[in-house]
């Protein structure tokens, strides 16, 4: 049974590992990575890197490589790829499952502000603080580029490109992060507001705990809605169970 995992997340790697460790059903797993990170963490099994050329290209790949099941385990904000996956699955009849880690929810003591997009977040930001810890990834900095009156600490895995805010310090780092480390980072850089996407998961959650302790406002960009009609699970174990019932 050939399974294509649209990956790049910890959940995708964990699912590939579960399937690789369970050879009884005869899994053949291919993980697809977008290629935006030069040194990605590779999952077990076969790996392809790069785009497919939209929904049509993905549909052709599914057919040409005789894929029996498709798992969309991309980042919760990879809306275009998720839409392409839904369209390609509909064209080919390949069963599709979305694997999404649960989003974060505020707890007592949190000072959260919601935004529907990076652009909306940039509009709200000047009213919340002046020294910003920006953890939304390197691809969306253009939304904040005009905020010259603010200072930004930008953390990303790869160096960000232009345009970017004029007063920016870049911190190249990759999670998981610790609560002690996040406490120290906020203190050293005198951060007074945190900006994040609702990515969910434990690897980057300590920044939210550190912000809660310091009573800092956190600007949270909400997730885009998933494609309609796609079944969704939240754990690799649930995805593996679903795959066990997808007999080709």
mmCIF file of C-alpha atoms in Angstrom:
data_model
loop_
_atom_site.group_PDB
_atom_site.id
_atom_site.type_symbol
_atom_site.label_atom_id
_atom_site.label_comp_id
_atom_site.label_asym_id
_atom_site.label_seq_id
_atom_site.Cartn_x
_atom_site.Cartn_y
_atom_site.Cartn_z
ATOM 1 C CA UNK A 1 0.000 0.000 0.000
ATOM 2 C CA UNK A 2 1.587 3.248 -1.142
ATOM 3 C CA UNK A 3 1.001 6.158 1.253
ATOM 4 C CA UNK A 4 1.975 9.720 0.360
ATOM 5 C CA UNK A 5 2.484 11.992 3.371
ATOM 6 C CA UNK A 6 2.551 15.710 2.681
ATOM 7 C CA UNK A 7 4.891 16.558 5.499
ATOM 8 C CA UNK A 8 7.383 18.916 7.032
ATOM 9 C CA UNK A 9 5.843 18.751 10.503
ATOM 10 C CA UNK A 10 6.741 16.698 13.563
ATOM 11 C CA UNK A 11 3.430 14.864 13.199
ATOM 12 C CA UNK A 12 4.303 13.863 9.634
ATOM 13 C CA UNK A 13 7.694 12.509 10.746
ATOM 14 C CA UNK A 14 6.077 10.620 13.618
ATOM 15 C CA UNK A 15 3.519 9.055 11.277
ATOM 16 C CA UNK A 16 6.225 7.976 8.838
ATOM 17 C CA UNK A 17 8.079 6.451 11.780
ATOM 18 C CA UNK A 18 5.009 4.552 12.946
ATOM 19 C CA UNK A 19 4.472 3.101 9.488
ATOM 20 C CA UNK A 20 8.146 2.229 9.072
ATOM 21 C CA UNK A 21 8.119 0.374 12.400
ATOM 22 C CA UNK A 22 4.992 -1.592 11.460
ATOM 23 C CA UNK A 23 5.879 -3.560 8.329
ATOM 24 C CA UNK A 24 3.088 -6.118 8.692
ATOM 25 C CA UNK A 25 0.557 -4.299 6.476
ATOM 26 C CA UNK A 26 3.214 -3.776 3.803
ATOM 27 C CA UNK A 27 3.338 0.024 3.863
ATOM 28 C CA UNK A 28 5.315 1.855 1.205
ATOM 29 C CA UNK A 29 5.684 5.413 2.447
ATOM 30 C CA UNK A 30 6.758 8.517 0.561
ATOM 31 C CA UNK A 31 7.072 11.797 2.462
ATOM 32 C CA UNK A 32 6.927 15.031 0.482
ATOM 33 C CA UNK A 33 8.674 18.158 1.782
ATOM 34 C CA UNK A 34 8.146 21.636 0.370
ATOM 35 C CA UNK A 35 11.884 22.404 0.310
ATOM 36 C CA UNK A 36 11.700 25.758 2.079
ATOM 37 C CA UNK A 37 14.276 24.662 4.695
ATOM 38 C CA UNK A 38 17.771 23.813 3.440
ATOM 39 C CA UNK A 39 18.455 21.208 6.157
ATOM 40 C CA UNK A 40 15.094 19.633 7.033
ATOM 41 C CA UNK A 41 14.622 16.873 9.561
ATOM 42 C CA UNK A 42 14.073 13.865 7.350
ATOM 43 C CA UNK A 43 11.493 11.199 8.165
ATOM 44 C CA UNK A 44 12.009 7.457 7.676
ATOM 45 C CA UNK A 45 11.268 6.069 4.238
ATOM 46 C CA UNK A 46 11.408 7.627 0.793
ATOM 47 C CA UNK A 47 11.482 11.432 0.615
ATOM 48 C CA UNK A 48 10.758 13.822 -2.251
ATOM 49 C CA UNK A 49 11.456 17.549 -2.055
ATOM 50 C CA UNK A 50 9.723 20.349 -3.926
ATOM 51 C CA UNK A 51 6.292 21.301 -5.188
ATOM 52 C CA UNK A 52 3.992 19.322 -7.462
ATOM 53 C CA UNK A 53 2.742 22.126 -9.681
ATOM 54 C CA UNK A 54 -0.625 22.734 -8.056
ATOM 55 C CA UNK A 55 -3.575 20.401 -7.710
ATOM 56 C CA UNK A 56 -3.224 19.142 -11.280
ATOM 57 C CA UNK A 57 0.419 18.219 -10.769
ATOM 58 C CA UNK A 58 -0.325 16.485 -7.478
ATOM 59 C CA UNK A 59 -3.157 14.516 -9.087
ATOM 60 C CA UNK A 60 -0.800 13.381 -11.837
ATOM 61 C CA UNK A 61 1.781 12.316 -9.230
ATOM 62 C CA UNK A 62 -0.816 10.334 -7.285
ATOM 63 C CA UNK A 63 -1.862 8.514 -10.423
ATOM 64 C CA UNK A 64 1.613 8.025 -11.848
ATOM 65 C CA UNK A 65 3.024 6.642 -8.600
ATOM 66 C CA UNK A 66 -0.040 4.536 -7.776
ATOM 67 C CA UNK A 67 -0.721 6.171 -4.434
ATOM 68 C CA UNK A 68 -3.405 4.375 -2.407
ATOM 69 C CA UNK A 69 -3.862 6.933 0.390
ATOM 70 C CA UNK A 70 -2.911 10.580 0.908
ATOM 71 C CA UNK A 71 -2.236 12.189 4.290
ATOM 72 C CA UNK A 72 -2.053 15.979 4.460
ATOM 73 C CA UNK A 73 0.198 16.544 7.474
ATOM 74 C CA UNK A 74 1.447 19.953 6.391
ATOM 75 C CA UNK A 75 1.698 22.984 8.656
ATOM 76 C CA UNK A 76 -1.699 24.310 9.817
ATOM 77 C CA UNK A 77 -1.015 27.511 7.851
ATOM 78 C CA UNK A 78 -0.126 25.758 4.574
ATOM 79 C CA UNK A 79 -3.590 26.583 3.238
ATOM 80 C CA UNK A 80 -2.707 26.434 -0.462
ATOM 81 C CA UNK A 81 -1.150 22.981 -0.194
ATOM 82 C CA UNK A 82 -4.146 21.672 1.760
ATOM 83 C CA UNK A 83 -6.500 23.002 -0.899
ATOM 84 C CA UNK A 84 -4.419 21.364 -3.636
ATOM 85 C CA UNK A 85 -4.503 18.080 -1.723
ATOM 86 C CA UNK A 86 -8.291 18.188 -1.457
ATOM 87 C CA UNK A 87 -8.676 18.988 -5.161
ATOM 88 C CA UNK A 88 -6.205 16.283 -6.228
ATOM 89 C CA UNK A 89 -7.891 13.666 -4.039
ATOM 90 C CA UNK A 90 -11.275 14.566 -5.511
ATOM 91 C CA UNK A 91 -9.916 14.252 -9.056
ATOM 92 C CA UNK A 92 -8.259 10.894 -8.520
ATOM 93 C CA UNK A 93 -10.469 9.236 -5.924
ATOM 94 C CA UNK A 94 -7.507 8.690 -3.609
ATOM 95 C CA UNK A 95 -8.652 8.691 0.054
ATOM 96 C CA UNK A 96 -7.480 11.824 1.883
ATOM 97 C CA UNK A 97 -6.939 12.434 5.573
ATOM 98 C CA UNK A 98 -5.780 15.646 7.250
ATOM 99 C CA UNK A 99 -3.464 15.281 10.253
ATOM 100 C CA UNK A 100 -3.535 18.504 12.293
ATOM 101 C CA UNK A 101 -2.154 19.094 15.758
ATOM 102 C CA UNK A 102 -4.698 20.889 17.988
ATOM 103 C CA UNK A 103 -4.421 24.652 18.198
ATOM 104 C CA UNK A 104 -3.537 26.517 21.356
ATOM 105 C CA UNK A 105 -6.187 27.767 23.754
ATOM 106 C CA UNK A 106 -5.770 30.609 26.253
ATOM 107 C CA UNK A 107 -5.424 29.797 29.939
ATOM 108 C CA UNK A 108 -6.019 31.938 33.026
ATOM 109 C CA UNK A 109 -3.467 34.746 33.073
ATOM 110 C CA UNK A 110 -3.023 34.908 29.296
ATOM 111 C CA UNK A 111 -3.431 38.273 27.586
ATOM 112 C CA UNK A 112 -4.223 37.203 24.044
ATOM 113 C CA UNK A 113 -5.397 39.268 21.095
ATOM 114 C CA UNK A 114 -6.720 37.566 17.959
ATOM 115 C CA UNK A 115 -5.917 38.486 14.359
ATOM 116 C CA UNK A 116 -7.291 36.914 11.212
ATOM 117 C CA UNK A 117 -4.123 37.457 9.178
ATOM 118 C CA UNK A 118 -0.579 38.789 9.366
ATOM 119 C CA UNK A 119 -1.801 42.055 7.840
ATOM 120 C CA UNK A 120 -4.417 42.438 10.569
ATOM 121 C CA UNK A 121 -1.787 41.595 13.183
ATOM 122 C CA UNK A 122 0.502 44.334 11.838
ATOM 123 C CA UNK A 123 -2.343 46.830 12.154
ATOM 124 C CA UNK A 124 -2.983 45.910 15.793
ATOM 125 C CA UNK A 125 0.644 45.641 16.882
ATOM 126 C CA UNK A 126 1.556 49.335 17.530
ATOM 127 C CA UNK A 127 -1.180 49.570 20.163
ATOM 128 C CA UNK A 128 0.222 46.599 22.097
ATOM 129 C CA UNK A 129 3.954 47.208 22.426
ATOM 130 C CA UNK A 130 7.209 48.559 21.030
ATOM 131 C CA UNK A 131 9.654 45.651 21.377
ATOM 132 C CA UNK A 132 8.260 42.692 19.478
ATOM 133 C CA UNK A 133 9.146 39.011 19.582
ATOM 134 C CA UNK A 134 7.972 37.923 16.114
ATOM 135 C CA UNK A 135 7.673 34.137 15.696
ATOM 136 C CA UNK A 136 5.492 33.879 12.592
ATOM 137 C CA UNK A 137 8.239 32.498 10.320
ATOM 138 C CA UNK A 138 10.439 34.132 7.725
ATOM 139 C CA UNK A 139 7.915 34.147 4.884
ATOM 140 C CA UNK A 140 5.523 36.791 6.239
ATOM 141 C CA UNK A 141 7.796 39.624 7.321
ATOM 142 C CA UNK A 142 6.590 41.922 4.544
ATOM 143 C CA UNK A 143 3.365 42.479 6.488
ATOM 144 C CA UNK A 144 5.386 44.223 9.233
ATOM 145 C CA UNK A 145 7.939 46.011 7.035
ATOM 146 C CA UNK A 146 6.331 49.466 7.368
ATOM 147 C CA UNK A 147 6.380 49.478 11.182
ATOM 148 C CA UNK A 148 9.569 51.522 11.493
ATOM 149 C CA UNK A 149 8.716 52.750 14.984
ATOM 150 C CA UNK A 150 8.855 49.223 16.416
ATOM 151 C CA UNK A 151 11.840 46.963 17.174
ATOM 152 C CA UNK A 152 11.599 43.293 16.199
ATOM 153 C CA UNK A 153 13.321 40.140 17.340
ATOM 154 C CA UNK A 154 12.614 37.686 14.508
ATOM 155 C CA UNK A 155 13.188 33.999 15.192
ATOM 156 C CA UNK A 156 13.265 31.584 12.270
ATOM 157 C CA UNK A 157 15.035 28.453 11.094
ATOM 158 C CA UNK A 158 16.403 30.094 7.933
ATOM 159 C CA UNK A 159 17.521 33.722 7.372
ATOM 160 C CA UNK A 160 14.533 35.867 6.383
ATOM 161 C CA UNK A 161 14.458 37.776 3.127
ATOM 162 C CA UNK A 162 13.297 41.224 2.165
ATOM 163 C CA UNK A 163 11.210 43.221 2.760
ATOM 164 C CA UNK A 164 11.521 43.151 6.523
ATOM 165 C CA UNK A 165 11.122 45.701 9.322
ATOM 166 C CA UNK A 166 14.007 48.182 9.363
ATOM 167 C CA UNK A 167 14.747 47.681 13.076
ATOM 168 C CA UNK A 168 15.173 43.918 13.191
ATOM 169 C CA UNK A 169 17.451 41.486 14.976
ATOM 170 C CA UNK A 170 17.379 37.947 13.596
ATOM 171 C CA UNK A 171 17.709 34.882 15.803
ATOM 172 C CA UNK A 172 18.279 31.649 13.861
ATOM 173 C CA UNK A 173 17.023 28.763 15.947
ATOM 174 C CA UNK A 174 14.858 25.676 15.728
ATOM 175 C CA UNK A 175 12.570 24.215 18.372
ATOM 176 C CA UNK A 176 11.752 22.550 20.617
ATOM 177 C CA UNK A 177 12.324 25.413 23.051
ATOM 178 C CA UNK A 178 12.379 25.369 26.852
ATOM 179 C CA UNK A 179 10.487 27.542 29.288
ATOM 180 C CA UNK A 180 13.723 28.673 30.948
ATOM 181 C CA UNK A 181 15.171 29.625 27.579
ATOM 182 C CA UNK A 182 12.086 31.602 26.581
ATOM 183 C CA UNK A 183 12.011 33.410 29.920
ATOM 184 C CA UNK A 184 15.609 34.486 29.439
ATOM 185 C CA UNK A 185 15.020 35.566 25.848
ATOM 186 C CA UNK A 186 12.084 37.814 26.779
ATOM 187 C CA UNK A 187 14.069 39.331 29.620
ATOM 188 C CA UNK A 188 17.319 39.922 27.697
ATOM 189 C CA UNK A 189 15.624 41.612 24.783
ATOM 190 C CA UNK A 190 13.122 43.540 26.936
ATOM 191 C CA UNK A 191 10.227 42.159 24.909
ATOM 192 C CA UNK A 192 6.843 43.727 25.619
ATOM 193 C CA UNK A 193 4.664 41.932 23.048
ATOM 194 C CA UNK A 194 4.782 38.507 21.352
ATOM 195 C CA UNK A 195 3.378 37.727 17.894
ATOM 196 C CA UNK A 196 2.730 34.126 16.872
ATOM 197 C CA UNK A 197 0.640 31.985 14.580
ATOM 198 C CA UNK A 198 -1.664 29.436 16.186
ATOM 199 C CA UNK A 199 0.586 26.584 15.101
ATOM 200 C CA UNK A 200 -0.222 24.409 18.110
ATOM 201 C CA UNK A 201 2.017 21.696 19.484
ATOM 202 C CA UNK A 202 4.455 21.551 22.366
ATOM 203 C CA UNK A 203 7.702 22.466 20.573
ATOM 204 C CA UNK A 204 7.079 26.222 20.527
ATOM 205 C CA UNK A 205 4.464 26.534 23.288
ATOM 206 C CA UNK A 206 6.948 27.600 26.046
ATOM 207 C CA UNK A 207 6.978 31.166 24.669
ATOM 208 C CA UNK A 208 3.276 31.383 25.568
ATOM 209 C CA UNK A 209 3.962 30.207 29.125
ATOM 210 C CA UNK A 210 6.812 32.697 29.470
ATOM 211 C CA UNK A 211 4.599 35.505 28.174
ATOM 212 C CA UNK A 212 1.860 34.517 30.631
ATOM 213 C CA UNK A 213 4.288 34.647 33.544
ATOM 214 C CA UNK A 214 5.499 38.087 32.446
ATOM 215 C CA UNK A 215 1.919 39.266 31.778
ATOM 216 C CA UNK A 216 2.845 40.208 28.221
ATOM 217 C CA UNK A 217 0.252 40.602 25.472
ATOM 218 C CA UNK A 218 0.354 37.895 22.801
ATOM 219 C CA UNK A 219 -1.004 38.585 19.332
ATOM 220 C CA UNK A 220 -2.237 35.256 17.923
ATOM 221 C CA UNK A 221 -2.916 34.855 14.200
ATOM 222 C CA UNK A 222 -5.817 32.439 13.735
ATOM 223 C CA UNK A 223 -5.519 29.396 11.481
ATOM 224 C CA UNK A 224 -7.059 29.409 8.014
ATOM 225 C CA UNK A 225 -10.108 27.132 7.748
ATOM 226 C CA UNK A 226 -9.441 23.632 6.373
ATOM 227 C CA UNK A 227 -10.957 22.539 3.054
ATOM 228 C CA UNK A 228 -14.561 21.443 3.429
ATOM 229 C CA UNK A 229 -15.364 17.765 3.670
ATOM 230 C CA UNK A 230 -11.869 16.524 4.562
ATOM 231 C CA UNK A 231 -11.708 14.157 7.511
ATOM 232 C CA UNK A 232 -9.286 15.372 10.189
ATOM 233 C CA UNK A 233 -7.447 13.633 13.033
ATOM 234 C CA UNK A 234 -5.090 15.112 15.594
ATOM 235 C CA UNK A 235 -2.493 12.396 16.278
ATOM 236 C CA UNK A 236 -0.214 10.177 14.168
ATOM 237 C CA UNK A 237 -1.707 7.143 15.927
ATOM 238 C CA UNK A 238 -5.182 8.100 14.729
ATOM 239 C CA UNK A 239 -3.833 8.567 11.203
ATOM 240 C CA UNK A 240 -2.166 5.156 11.297
ATOM 241 C CA UNK A 241 -5.467 3.575 12.392
ATOM 242 C CA UNK A 242 -7.282 5.292 9.510
ATOM 243 C CA UNK A 243 -4.696 4.038 7.050
ATOM 244 C CA UNK A 244 -5.116 0.488 8.314
ATOM 245 C CA UNK A 245 -8.690 0.590 7.001
ATOM 246 C CA UNK A 246 -7.770 2.043 3.576
ATOM 247 C CA UNK A 247 -7.417 -1.245 1.748
ATOM 248 C CA UNK A 248 -6.302 -0.610 -1.842
#
